[in-house]
Structures are given as structure tokens and as C-alpha cells.
CSV table of C-alpha atoms in Angstrom, one decimal:
chain,number,residue,atom,x,y,z
V,1,MET,CA,161.4,33.6,137.6
V,2,LYS,CA,164.2,31.1,136.9
V,3,LYS,CA,166.0,33.3,134.8
V,4,THR,CA,165.8,36.1,138.2
V,5,LEU,CA,166.7,33.8,140.3
V,6,VAL,CA,170.3,32.5,138.2
V,7,ALA,CA,170.7,35.7,137.3
V,8,LEU,CA,170.6,36.4,141.4
V,9,ALA,CA,172.8,33.8,141.7
V,10,VAL,CA,175.2,34.9,139.8
V,11,ALA,CA,175.6,38.3,141.0
V,12,ALA,CA,175.8,36.8,144.5
V,13,VAL,CA,179.4,35.3,143.4
V,14,ALA,CA,180.5,38.0,141.6
V,15,ALA,CA,179.7,40.3,144.8
V,16,THR,CA,182.9,41.1,145.6
V,17,SER,CA,184.3,42.5,142.5
V,18,ALA,CA,181.6,43.8,140.6
V,19,ASN,CA,180.5,46.4,143.7
V,20,ALA,CA,184.2,48.2,143.4
V,21,ALA,CA,183.7,52.1,142.9
V,22,THR,CA,185.5,53.6,140.5
V,23,VAL,CA,187.0,56.2,141.9
V,24,TYR,CA,189.1,57.6,139.5
V,25,GLU,CA,188.5,57.6,135.2
V,26,ALA,CA,190.6,59.5,132.3
V,27,ASP,CA,192.6,58.9,129.8
V,28,GLY,CA,192.1,55.5,129.4
V,29,THR,CA,193.4,55.2,133.5
V,30,LYS,CA,191.1,53.3,135.5
V,31,VAL,CA,191.2,53.6,139.5
V,32,GLU,CA,189.0,50.8,141.8
V,33,LEU,CA,188.2,50.4,145.7
V,34,GLY,CA,186.2,48.0,147.2
V,35,GLY,CA,186.3,45.3,149.5
V,36,SER,CA,183.9,43.8,152.2
V,37,LEU,CA,183.2,43.8,156.0
V,38,ARG,CA,183.1,40.2,157.3
V,39,LEU,CA,181.4,39.2,160.8
V,40,PHE,CA,180.7,35.9,162.4
V,41,LEU,CA,179.3,35.5,166.0
V,42,GLY,CA,179.5,32.2,167.2
V,43,LYS,CA,181.5,29.1,168.4
V,44,LEU,CA,184.0,27.5,165.9
V,45,GLY,CA,184.6,24.2,168.0
V,46,LYS,CA,183.9,22.7,171.5
V,47,ASP,CA,187.4,24.1,172.7
V,48,GLU,CA,186.1,27.6,172.0
V,49,ARG,CA,184.1,29.9,173.6
V,50,GLY,CA,181.3,32.0,171.7
V,51,ASP,CA,183.2,35.0,169.7
V,52,LEU,CA,182.9,37.8,167.6
V,53,LEU,CA,185.5,36.7,165.0
V,54,ASN,CA,186.6,38.9,162.1
V,55,ASP,CA,186.0,36.1,158.8
V,56,LYS,CA,188.8,37.5,156.6
V,57,SER,CA,187.4,41.3,156.0
V,58,ARG,CA,189.1,43.0,153.2
V,59,LEU,CA,189.9,45.9,151.4
V,60,ILE,CA,190.6,46.1,147.4
V,61,LEU,CA,192.6,48.1,144.9
V,62,LYS,CA,192.5,47.8,141.4
V,63,ALA,CA,194.1,49.9,138.7
V,64,SER,CA,194.4,49.2,134.9
V,65,GLN,CA,195.8,51.7,132.0
V,66,ASP,CA,194.3,51.4,128.4
V,67,LEU,CA,197.5,50.9,125.9
V,68,GLY,CA,195.1,50.4,122.6
V,69,ASP,CA,194.2,47.6,120.9
V,70,GLY,CA,193.2,45.3,123.1
V,71,PHE,CA,196.0,45.6,125.8
V,72,LYS,CA,196.2,47.0,128.9
V,73,ALA,CA,198.6,47.1,131.7
V,74,LEU,CA,196.7,46.4,135.6
V,75,GLY,CA,197.7,46.3,139.2
V,76,GLY,CA,196.6,45.1,142.1
V,77,PHE,CA,196.5,45.4,146.1
V,78,GLU,CA,194.9,43.9,148.8
V,79,ILE,CA,194.7,44.0,152.7
V,80,ARG,CA,193.4,41.8,155.1
V,81,PHE,CA,193.1,42.7,158.9
V,82,ASP,CA,194.5,40.3,160.9
V,83,ASN,CA,197.8,40.8,161.8
V,84,VAL,CA,198.7,39.6,164.7
V,85,ASN,CA,202.0,39.9,166.7
V,86,GLY,CA,203.5,39.7,163.1
V,87,SER,CA,201.6,36.6,161.5
V,88,SER,CA,198.3,36.3,160.5
V,89,ASP,CA,195.2,34.7,162.3
V,90,LYS,CA,192.4,35.2,160.1
V,91,TYR,CA,189.6,35.5,162.5
V,92,LYS,CA,191.3,38.5,164.6
V,93,PHE,CA,191.0,42.1,164.6
V,94,GLY,CA,194.1,43.1,163.7
V,95,ASP,CA,196.5,45.4,161.6
V,96,PRO,CA,196.8,45.8,157.9
V,97,ARG,CA,198.7,42.9,155.8
V,98,THR,CA,199.1,42.5,152.7
V,99,ASP,CA,197.4,39.6,151.2
V,100,LYS,CA,198.1,40.2,147.4
V,101,LEU,CA,199.9,42.8,145.7
V,102,TYR,CA,200.5,42.1,141.8
V,103,ALA,CA,201.1,43.6,138.5
V,104,GLY,CA,200.7,42.3,134.6
V,105,PHE,CA,199.6,43.0,131.7
V,106,ALA,CA,196.1,41.3,130.1
V,107,HIS,CA,194.2,41.2,126.1
V,108,SER,CA,190.5,40.9,125.7
V,109,ASP,CA,191.2,37.9,123.3
V,110,VAL,CA,194.3,36.0,124.8
V,111,GLY,CA,194.2,36.7,128.7
V,112,THR,CA,195.7,38.3,131.7
V,113,VAL,CA,199.7,37.5,132.9
V,114,THR,CA,200.3,38.9,136.3
V,115,PHE,CA,203.3,38.8,138.7
V,116,GLY,CA,203.2,39.0,142.0
V,117,ARG,CA,201.2,38.2,145.3
V,118,GLN,CA,198.4,36.6,144.8
V,119,ALA,CA,195.8,33.6,144.3
V,120,THR,CA,197.1,30.8,141.7
V,121,THR,CA,194.4,30.1,139.1
V,122,GLY,CA,194.0,26.1,141.6
V,123,ASP,CA,192.3,28.6,143.7
V,124,GLU,CA,189.3,28.7,141.4
V,125,VAL,CA,189.0,25.2,141.2
V,126,ASP,CA,186.3,25.3,143.6
V,127,LEU,CA,182.7,25.4,142.5
V,128,ALA,CA,180.9,23.6,145.2
V,129,ASN,CA,181.9,25.5,148.2
V,130,ASN,CA,178.4,27.4,149.7
V,131,ALA,CA,179.6,27.6,153.2
V,132,HIS,CA,181.0,31.0,154.9
V,133,ILE,CA,183.0,29.6,156.9
V,134,ILE,CA,182.2,26.8,158.7
V,135,GLY,CA,183.6,24.0,156.8
V,136,ASP,CA,184.7,26.3,154.0
V,137,GLY,CA,185.9,24.2,151.5
V,138,ASN,CA,188.7,21.8,151.1
V,139,ASN,CA,190.4,22.7,148.2
V,140,ASN,CA,193.4,20.6,148.5
V,141,LEU,CA,195.6,22.3,145.4
V,142,ASN,CA,197.9,25.1,145.9
V,143,THR,CA,196.1,28.1,145.7
V,144,SER,CA,198.4,30.9,146.6
V,145,GLY,CA,202.0,32.1,147.2
V,146,LYS,CA,204.0,35.3,147.9
V,147,LYS,CA,206.0,35.2,144.5
V,148,VAL,CA,203.9,34.1,141.8
V,149,ALA,CA,203.4,34.4,137.6
V,150,LYS,CA,200.3,33.9,137.0
V,151,PHE,CA,198.4,33.5,133.5
V,152,ARG,CA,194.8,32.9,132.7
V,153,SER,CA,193.2,32.7,129.4
V,154,ALA,CA,190.3,34.3,128.2
V,155,GLU,CA,187.3,31.8,127.1
V,156,TRP,CA,187.0,30.5,123.6
V,157,GLN,CA,183.2,28.3,123.5
V,158,GLY,CA,183.0,28.2,127.2
V,159,PHE,CA,187.1,26.8,127.5
V,160,SER,CA,189.8,28.5,129.5
V,161,PHE,CA,193.1,27.6,131.1
V,162,GLY,CA,195.2,29.2,133.3
V,163,ALA,CA,199.2,27.9,134.1
V,164,ASP,CA,201.1,29.0,137.7
V,165,TYR,CA,205.0,29.3,138.3
V,166,VAL,CA,205.9,29.6,142.1
V,167,PHE,CA,209.3,31.4,142.7
V,168,GLY,CA,210.9,29.8,146.3
V,169,GLN,CA,213.7,31.0,148.4
V,170,ALA,CA,216.1,33.2,146.4
V,171,ASN,CA,219.3,33.3,148.7
V,172,LYS,CA,221.3,30.0,148.5
V,173,ASN,CA,223.5,31.5,151.3
V,174,ALA,CA,220.9,31.3,153.7
V,175,LEU,CA,218.5,28.5,152.5
V,176,VAL,CA,215.7,27.1,155.1
V,177,HIS,CA,215.0,23.3,155.3
V,178,GLY,CA,211.6,22.1,153.9
V,179,GLU,CA,210.8,25.9,152.7
V,180,THR,CA,209.4,26.3,149.2
V,181,LYS,CA,211.9,25.9,146.4
V,182,TYR,CA,209.5,26.3,143.2
V,183,GLY,CA,206.3,25.2,142.0
V,184,TYR,CA,203.7,25.1,139.7
V,185,GLY,CA,200.6,24.4,138.4
V,186,ALA,CA,197.3,24.5,135.5
V,187,SER,CA,194.2,24.3,135.6
V,188,LEU,CA,191.2,24.1,133.2
V,189,PHE,CA,187.2,25.5,133.4
V,190,TYR,CA,184.6,25.2,130.9
V,191,SER,CA,181.2,26.9,131.4
V,192,ARG,CA,177.9,26.3,129.0
V,193,GLU,CA,174.3,26.4,129.2
V,194,LEU,CA,173.7,22.8,128.1
V,195,ALA,CA,169.6,24.4,128.1
V,196,GLN,CA,167.0,26.9,128.7
V,197,ASP,CA,168.4,27.9,132.9
V,198,PHE,CA,170.4,24.9,133.0
V,199,LEU,CA,174.3,25.5,133.5
V,200,PHE,CA,177.1,23.1,133.7
V,201,ASP,CA,180.5,24.5,134.9
V,202,PHE,CA,183.7,22.0,135.5
V,203,ALA,CA,187.0,22.9,136.5
V,204,ALA,CA,190.4,20.9,137.3
V,205,GLY,CA,194.0,21.6,138.3
V,206,TYR,CA,197.4,20.5,139.3
V,207,THR,CA,199.6,21.3,141.4
V,208,LYS,CA,203.2,20.5,142.4
V,209,VAL,CA,205.7,22.5,144.6
V,210,LYS,CA,209.2,21.1,145.6
V,211,THR,CA,210.8,22.2,148.9
V,212,ASP,CA,214.4,22.8,149.7
V,213,VAL,CA,217.4,20.5,151.3
V,214,GLY,CA,217.9,23.8,153.3
V,215,ALA,CA,221.6,24.9,154.7
V,216,GLY,CA,224.5,22.9,153.7
V,217,ASN,CA,222.7,22.1,150.2
V,218,VAL,CA,225.6,21.7,147.4
V,219,ARG,CA,223.5,21.3,144.4
V,220,PRO,CA,221.3,23.7,143.4
V,221,THR,CA,219.0,22.0,141.3
V,222,GLN,CA,218.7,19.5,144.6
V,223,THR,CA,215.1,19.2,146.1
V,224,PHE,CA,213.8,17.5,149.7
V,225,GLY,CA,210.5,17.3,149.4
V,226,SER,CA,207.1,17.8,147.1
V,227,ASP,CA,203.5,18.0,147.3
V,228,VAL,CA,201.8,16.9,144.8
V,229,GLN,CA,197.8,17.2,144.0
V,230,TRP,CA,195.1,17.5,141.6
V,231,ARG,CA,191.4,18.4,141.9
V,232,ALA,CA,188.3,18.0,139.3
V,233,ALA,CA,185.1,19.6,140.1
V,234,THR,CA,181.5,20.1,138.8
V,235,LYS,CA,178.1,21.8,139.0
V,236,PHE,CA,175.2,22.0,137.6
V,237,THR,CA,172.3,24.7,137.9
V,238,TYR,CA,168.9,24.6,137.1
V,239,GLY,CA,166.9,27.3,137.9
V,240,PRO,CA,167.0,28.0,141.5
V,241,ALA,CA,168.7,25.1,142.5
V,242,SER,CA,172.6,24.0,142.2
V,243,LEU,CA,174.5,20.5,142.9
V,244,GLY,CA,178.3,20.7,143.2
V,245,ALA,CA,180.9,18.1,143.8
V,246,GLU,CA,184.5,18.3,143.7
V,247,TYR,CA,186.9,15.6,144.2
V,248,GLY,CA,190.9,15.8,144.8
V,249,GLN,CA,193.9,14.1,145.6
V,250,GLY,CA,197.6,14.0,146.3
V,251,GLN,CA,200.8,13.1,148.3
V,252,LEU,CA,203.6,13.8,150.0
V,253,LYS,CA,207.3,13.1,149.8
V,254,GLU,CA,210.7,13.7,151.7
V,255,GLY,CA,214.1,12.7,150.4
V,256,GLY,CA,212.2,10.7,148.2
V,257,VAL,CA,209.9,8.6,149.9
V,258,LYS,CA,206.2,8.8,150.4
V,259,THR,CA,205.2,9.9,153.3
V,260,GLU,CA,201.8,11.1,153.4
V,261,GLU,CA,198.5,10.4,151.0
V,262,ASN,CA,195.4,12.4,151.3
V,263,ARG,CA,191.8,12.4,149.3
V,264,ASN,CA,189.1,15.2,149.9
V,265,LEU,CA,185.4,15.1,148.6
V,266,ILE,CA,182.9,18.0,148.4
V,267,VAL,CA,179.5,17.5,148.0
V,268,SER,CA,177.2,20.5,147.8
V,269,LEU,CA,173.2,21.5,147.3
V,270,LYS,CA,172.3,24.8,147.2
V,271,TYR,CA,168.5,26.5,146.4
V,272,HIS,CA,167.1,30.1,146.1
V,273,VAL,CA,163.7,30.0,147.4
V,274,ASN,CA,163.1,33.4,146.7
V,275,GLU,CA,165.5,36.4,145.6
V,276,PRO,CA,166.5,37.7,148.6
V,277,ILE,CA,166.6,34.0,151.0
V,278,ALA,CA,169.0,30.6,149.8
V,279,VAL,CA,169.2,27.6,151.7
V,280,TYR,CA,172.1,25.3,151.6
V,281,THR,CA,174.0,22.1,152.9
V,282,GLN,CA,177.3,20.7,152.2
V,283,TRP,CA,179.4,17.3,153.0
V,284,LEU,CA,182.9,17.1,153.6
V,285,ASN,CA,185.4,14.0,153.9
V,286,ASP,CA,188.8,13.9,154.2
V,287,ARG,CA,190.9,11.3,154.8
V,288,THR,CA,194.7,11.4,155.3
V,289,LYS,CA,197.1,8.6,155.4
V,290,ASP,CA,200.5,8.6,157.4
V,291,LEU,CA,202.8,6.2,155.4
V,292,VAL,CA,205.6,6.8,158.3
V,293,ASN,CA,204.0,6.2,161.5
V,294,ASN,CA,201.3,4.2,159.7
V,295,THR,CA,197.9,6.7,160.8
V,296,LYS,CA,195.1,7.5,158.9
V,297,GLU,CA,192.4,9.9,159.8
V,298,THR,CA,188.9,10.4,158.4
V,299,LYS,CA,187.0,13.7,158.7
V,300,ASN,CA,183.5,14.0,158.0
V,301,THR,CA,181.9,17.5,158.3
V,302,ILE,CA,178.2,18.4,157.2
V,303,VAL,CA,177.3,21.8,157.0
V,304,ALA,CA,173.8,23.6,156.7
V,305,GLY,CA,172.9,27.4,156.3
V,306,VAL,CA,170.4,30.3,155.5
V,307,GLY,CA,171.8,32.9,153.5
V,308,TYR,CA,169.5,36.6,153.7
V,309,ARG,CA,170.3,39.4,151.3
V,310,LEU,CA,169.2,42.3,152.7
V,311,HIS,CA,170.8,44.2,149.8
V,312,LYS,CA,172.4,43.3,146.9
V,313,ASN,CA,175.6,44.1,148.2
V,314,VAL,CA,174.3,42.9,152.4
V,315,LEU,CA,174.1,39.5,153.0
V,316,THR,CA,173.7,37.7,156.3
V,317,TYR,CA,173.4,34.1,157.3
V,318,VAL,CA,173.0,31.1,159.5
V,319,GLU,CA,175.5,28.4,159.5
V,320,TYR,CA,175.2,25.1,161.3
V,321,GLY,CA,178.2,22.3,161.1
V,322,TYR,CA,178.9,18.9,162.7
V,323,THR,CA,181.9,17.0,162.4
V,324,ARG,CA,183.2,13.6,163.1
V,325,THR,CA,186.8,13.1,162.8
V,326,LYS,CA,188.1,9.4,163.4
V,327,GLU,CA,191.6,8.2,164.1
V,328,ASN,CA,192.7,4.9,163.3
V,329,ASP,CA,190.3,2.6,165.6
V,330,GLN,CA,189.8,4.7,168.4
V,331,SER,CA,186.9,6.5,168.7
V,332,ALA,CA,185.8,9.0,166.7
V,333,GLU,CA,185.3,12.7,167.9
V,334,ARG,CA,182.4,14.4,167.5
V,335,ASP,CA,182.2,18.7,167.2
V,336,ASN,CA,180.0,21.4,166.7
V,337,ALA,CA,179.8,24.8,165.1
V,338,PHE,CA,177.2,27.0,164.8
V,339,GLY,CA,176.5,30.9,164.4
V,340,VAL,CA,175.4,34.2,162.8
V,341,GLY,CA,177.0,36.1,159.9
V,342,LEU,CA,177.4,39.5,158.5
V,343,ARG,CA,179.0,40.4,155.2
V,344,VAL,CA,178.8,44.4,153.9
V,345,PHE,CA,180.3,44.5,150.6
V,346,PHE,CA,180.9,47.9,149.0
């Protein structure tokens, strides 16, 4: 029974990629089409009415060409339906927009290198987050970019690693103050079965993003600000239960002066009652200190939910969240969010 539930949990995590349908395969060429429709009916805060939301629904197209000797060329394209008046609003039913567009090469024994608009390997330092929409994680790393060079190694004895470089503004004659000049990051991953039905996962990451001075910059190498973050995540899975924890912290600088510090913590618990039903809860603690105005904010969020799989490709869930936010010595503000969700993978 425990092995069955472990297999189910792994399958659920991989659902978005495993469910892709092969629409063409011949002469080493493979094209896959997949995605998910994600709906949420509920209320996300006291200042909002109950509403029907689009929770980052997506359509994913992937293609690869076998080059022989373990090598292959690959590419991917992901669109999301949240383009509203030229900008992204992840909860709206909008026009399609490009969320990811990349291409690269892979070797089965070495790893994968890709270039384009994509997630960084820092996005994978996210093991403890069980929530679907309310209190959906607090990953403080730089998790994506419009122009990213990314390497993700193959796994050796449970270990793997990643590295990223983020390209920023290219036109030296029209630099925008505060926009990305360049960024980079590195990550480490480890996964091992410590005993029968007892799994251990670990991930850690570091990212740094530099911003431009802007118009009038006389030195091409000069930067204005920086965002430096690190994070570590662990998860233990035993049979139908899993316990996860993540901690990250970082700092912002402008003109060489430290302006802000942040600390982010998440602790989560999930239990598969039986094959279709899982219950979960998590606590998020986010602390931000404004060093310029000498203010600090502490935000605590508690999330609880129940998920029910009608089919391996169909997930329904009920989710509730309570948030308490306190700034300096002022009275704490409290808020509630709740609702039901549906996700259909294909």
C-alpha cells in the first residue's frame, strides 16, 4: 500500500509533463503537445469579491530530434492565457502570451543546455510547497528570465546541479534605470531512498541579479543595484506522508548601499489518505526589512487543503488560507482566502 501511494505522489508531481501526447514521431523526430486548464472559484482576500479565476492555465509544445550517440536537439514553447491590455495578469482569462520559448541540446549522460525565455534552475529549489493557489510558495530566488542560458546536469548517484546566466538590456543607447543588466545563479540537487519507502530530497540555490544605472551611463560595466538571494529546501517522504521545509534569505542594494533584507521560511506536511485523496497544510513566514525607512514587515500565512483526484489527469481541491501581517508596532492585519479548484491535465 505504501509503495502504491509513493508512486501516486510521484506521478501527481510529474503530471504536467508526463501527460503530454505525442502528435508526431518519425525518423528520430518527436513532437509532444500537453498542458493544463486550471480554474479556481473563490475569494482571495477581504478586498475582493468571490470570483472565477484562471490559475495559470497553459498549453505546452515540445519537440526533439535524436542526433545519435546520446545527443539530441530540443525546443519548447509554452503559452498562457492571461494577456490583459498588453500585460500579464495570472488570474484573468486573457489573450495568449508567450511564457516560455527556448531551444538547446541534451546528452543523456551529461545534461541539458537551453537558451531562451524559460525558468531558471532556481525555480526547482521548491520542494515543500503543497498549496495550489493560496500561499503558493515563497521562493526568493530569481526563477525565470526572458533571455536565459541554462544548464541542468544529468543525475549521478542522486546528485545533479544547474547553472544559469540571465541576459539584460542590450541597447546601450536606451538603457532603462533599474532594469536587469545581467544575472547568474547556481543550484544543487540530491535525491536518495534512505530505506524502503523512505525518500530524502534536498535542493539549494544561489542567484544574483545586477541592475543598470540607466541613460547616461558612461561605463558599460557600471551597475546601479543588486539582488542577492540564497535558499535551501528539504523534503522527507515516508509511505503516504511527506514533511518539507525551506529557508531563504537575501538583500537588495542600490548604489552600493544595502536597502532591504528578506527572510523566507516554509514548513509543510502532506498525507495521502488513500489513492485519490490527499490532505495538506503549510506555514509560510516572510520577513522584510526596509533599511532606508527603518521599517519591517512580518507576514505569516497558514494554508490547509484537501485534494481529490477524479482521474490521474483530473484534480479537484478545496483550499483555505489565513494571513496575519504586522508592520513595525502597528496592529496586525488579518485576511482570509478560500475556494475550490479544478485542474485538467492533457
